[in-house]
XYZ file of C-alpha atoms in Angstrom:
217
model
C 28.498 17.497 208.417
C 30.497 19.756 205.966
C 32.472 22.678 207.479
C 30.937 25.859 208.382
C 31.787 28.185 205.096
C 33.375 31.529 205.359
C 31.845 34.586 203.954
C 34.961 36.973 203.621
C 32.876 39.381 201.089
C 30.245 41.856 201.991
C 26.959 40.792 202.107
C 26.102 42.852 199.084
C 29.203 41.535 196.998
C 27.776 37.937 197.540
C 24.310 38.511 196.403
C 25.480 40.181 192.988
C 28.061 36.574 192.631
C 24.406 34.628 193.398
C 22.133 37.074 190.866
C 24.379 36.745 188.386
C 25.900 32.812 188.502
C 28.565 31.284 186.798
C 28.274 32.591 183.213
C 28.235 36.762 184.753
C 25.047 37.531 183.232
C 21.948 38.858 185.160
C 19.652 36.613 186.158
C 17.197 38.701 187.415
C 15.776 42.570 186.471
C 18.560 45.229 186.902
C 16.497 46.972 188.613
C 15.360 44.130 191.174
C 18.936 43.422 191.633
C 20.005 47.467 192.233
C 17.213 47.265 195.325
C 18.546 43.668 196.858
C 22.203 45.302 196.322
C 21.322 48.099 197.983
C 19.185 46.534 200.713
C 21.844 44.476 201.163
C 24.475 47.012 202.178
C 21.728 48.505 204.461
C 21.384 45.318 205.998
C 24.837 44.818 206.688
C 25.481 48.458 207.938
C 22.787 47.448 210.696
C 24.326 44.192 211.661
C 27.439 46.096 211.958
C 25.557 48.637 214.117
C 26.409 51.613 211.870
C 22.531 52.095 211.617
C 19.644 51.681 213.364
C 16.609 50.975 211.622
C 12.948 50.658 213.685
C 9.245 51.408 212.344
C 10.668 51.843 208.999
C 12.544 54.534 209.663
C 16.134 54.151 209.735
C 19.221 56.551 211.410
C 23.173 56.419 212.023
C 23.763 54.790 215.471
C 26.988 57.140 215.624
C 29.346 59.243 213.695
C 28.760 58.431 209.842
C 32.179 57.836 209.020
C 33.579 55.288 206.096
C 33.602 51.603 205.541
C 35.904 51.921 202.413
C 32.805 50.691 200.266
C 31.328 52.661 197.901
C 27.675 51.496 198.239
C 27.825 51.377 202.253
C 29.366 54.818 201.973
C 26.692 56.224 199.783
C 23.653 54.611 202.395
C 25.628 56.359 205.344
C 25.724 59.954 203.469
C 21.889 59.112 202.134
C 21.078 57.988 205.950
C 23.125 60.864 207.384
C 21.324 63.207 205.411
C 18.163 62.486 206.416
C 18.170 61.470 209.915
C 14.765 59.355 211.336
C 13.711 59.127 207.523
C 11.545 56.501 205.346
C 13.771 53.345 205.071
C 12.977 53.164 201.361
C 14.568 56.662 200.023
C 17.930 55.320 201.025
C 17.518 51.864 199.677
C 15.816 53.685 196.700
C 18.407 56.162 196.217
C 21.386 54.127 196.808
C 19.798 51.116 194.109
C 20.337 53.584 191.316
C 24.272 52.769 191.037
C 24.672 49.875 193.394
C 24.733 47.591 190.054
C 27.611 49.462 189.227
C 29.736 50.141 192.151
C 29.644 46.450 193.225
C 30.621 45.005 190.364
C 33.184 47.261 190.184
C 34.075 46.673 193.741
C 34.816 43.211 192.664
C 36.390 43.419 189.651
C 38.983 45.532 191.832
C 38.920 42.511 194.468
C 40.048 40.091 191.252
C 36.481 37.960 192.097
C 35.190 39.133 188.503
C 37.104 40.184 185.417
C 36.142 42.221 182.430
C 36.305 41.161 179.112
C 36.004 43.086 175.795
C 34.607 41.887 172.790
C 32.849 43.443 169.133
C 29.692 42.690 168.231
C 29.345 41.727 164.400
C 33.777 42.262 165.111
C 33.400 45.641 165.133
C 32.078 47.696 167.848
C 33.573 46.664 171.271
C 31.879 46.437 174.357
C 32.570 44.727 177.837
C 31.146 41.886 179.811
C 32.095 40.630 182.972
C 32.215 37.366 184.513
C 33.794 35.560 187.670
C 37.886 35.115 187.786
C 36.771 31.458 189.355
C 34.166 29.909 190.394
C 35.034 29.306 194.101
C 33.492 32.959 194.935
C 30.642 32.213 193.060
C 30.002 28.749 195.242
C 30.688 30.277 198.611
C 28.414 33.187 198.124
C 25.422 30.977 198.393
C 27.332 27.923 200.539
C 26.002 29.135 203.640
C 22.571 29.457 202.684
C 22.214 26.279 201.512
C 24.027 24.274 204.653
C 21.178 26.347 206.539
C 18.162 25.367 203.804
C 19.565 21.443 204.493
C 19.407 21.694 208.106
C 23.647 21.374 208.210
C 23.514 24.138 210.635
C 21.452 27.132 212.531
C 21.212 30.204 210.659
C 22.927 33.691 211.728
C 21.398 36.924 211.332
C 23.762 37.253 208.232
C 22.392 34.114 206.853
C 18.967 34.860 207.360
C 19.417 38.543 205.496
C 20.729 36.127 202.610
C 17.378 33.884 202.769
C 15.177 36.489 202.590
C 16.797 38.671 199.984
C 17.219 35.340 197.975
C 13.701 34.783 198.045
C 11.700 38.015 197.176
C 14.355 37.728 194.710
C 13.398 34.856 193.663
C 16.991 33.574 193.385
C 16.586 30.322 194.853
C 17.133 28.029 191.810
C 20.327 29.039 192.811
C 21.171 26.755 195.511
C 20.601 23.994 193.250
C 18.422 21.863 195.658
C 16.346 19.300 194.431
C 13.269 20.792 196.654
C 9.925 22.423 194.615
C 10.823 26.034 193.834
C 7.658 26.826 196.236
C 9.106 24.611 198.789
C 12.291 26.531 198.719
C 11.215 30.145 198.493
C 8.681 28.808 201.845
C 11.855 27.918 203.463
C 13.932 30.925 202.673
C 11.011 32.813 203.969
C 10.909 30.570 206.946
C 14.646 30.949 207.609
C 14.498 34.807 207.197
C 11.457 35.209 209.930
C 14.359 34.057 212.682
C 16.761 37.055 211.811
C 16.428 40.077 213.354
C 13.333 42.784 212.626
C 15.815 45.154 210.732
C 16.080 42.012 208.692
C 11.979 41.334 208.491
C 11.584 45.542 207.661
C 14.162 45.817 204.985
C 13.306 42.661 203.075
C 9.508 43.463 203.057
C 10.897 46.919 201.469
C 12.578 45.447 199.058
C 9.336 43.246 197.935
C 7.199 46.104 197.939
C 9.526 48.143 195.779
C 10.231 45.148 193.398
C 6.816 44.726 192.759
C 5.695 48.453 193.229
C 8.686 50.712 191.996
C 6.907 53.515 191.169
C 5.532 54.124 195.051
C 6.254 57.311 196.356
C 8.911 57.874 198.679
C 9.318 60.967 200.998
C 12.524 61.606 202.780
């Protein structure tokens, strides 16, 4: 059995590594990625028990405080500000610079690095990719021990799975399953987490494929 892999970045930090791969280019919609990112953070603030989210409505579990990341810390003010509200205006809200703010977060970390170059050698403009490729691995290591029956998911795990598959980011794990298969067991692996976990990822689906919905405070 291979060891247990360690997770030492936030939950949103290791989805952009995944949505973006080896090379540092998207590989999905920006704007699909801004709502998993922000979801994400969400999700983690919950597991952390910063909020509490029920009947899609979602609310600090105590003082709002500061995690030190700029995406968490933008959900709590969003979530603070609206106490009880629609789970979606948060995630919604919060998507809009979470592209941003966590790549930023890791370039700071020394994960990614930015790199300037001129188009046509003139005009310069910046691209990022990852310092190594170790990060990049171990962002989707634990997922995959989980997909290959290595080991039992945790609720941090199955947040992955099913963020990974309305995402549809499960190429991937490069498995030699059916992409169908895959997504099926993604799904399969998210429906043990915990229902903060089953809310917030069928948010993010609906927005992804719905992103003009709506959303009241």
């Amino acid at each position: 059995m291979p060891p247990t892999p360690t997770n030492p970045l936030p939950l949103h930090h290791d989805l952009y590594l995944i949505a973006h791969g080896q090379s540092g280019r998207p590989l999905i919609p920006r704007w699909s990625m801004a709502l998993g990112l922000a979801a994400a953070a969400l999700l983690e603030l919950a597991l952390d028990d910063r909020v509490v989210i029920a009947r899609g409505r979602v609310a600090l579990s105590g003082p709002a405080g500061r995690t030190g990341d700029a995406v968490a810390d933008h959900l709590l003010a969003l979530v603070a500000a609206a106490p009880g509200g629609d789970v979606r205006f948060p995630i919604r809200q919060a998507a809009a610079d979470a592209c941003d703010l966590t790549r930023d977060a890791l370039v700071s970390a020394g994960v990614m690095v930015r790199i300037v170059e001129r188009r046509m050698g003139l005009l310069p403009y910046s691209r990022y990719r990852p310092a190594a490729i170790a990060p990049v691995l171990r962002a989707s290591a634990g997922v995959r021990t989980v997909v290959e029956g290595w080991r039992p998911p945790d609720t941090r795990c199955a947040a992955m799975c099913g963020l990974m598959a309305v995402l549809r980011l499960e190429e991937e794990l490069c498995l030699d399953q059916p992409r169908s298969r895959l997504v099926a067991r993604l799904r399969e692996i998210a429906d043990t987490g915990s229902r903060e976990i089953t809310q917030v990822v069928g948010v993010v689906e609906t927005l992804v494929t719905k992103p003009a919905i709506p959303i009241s405070r």
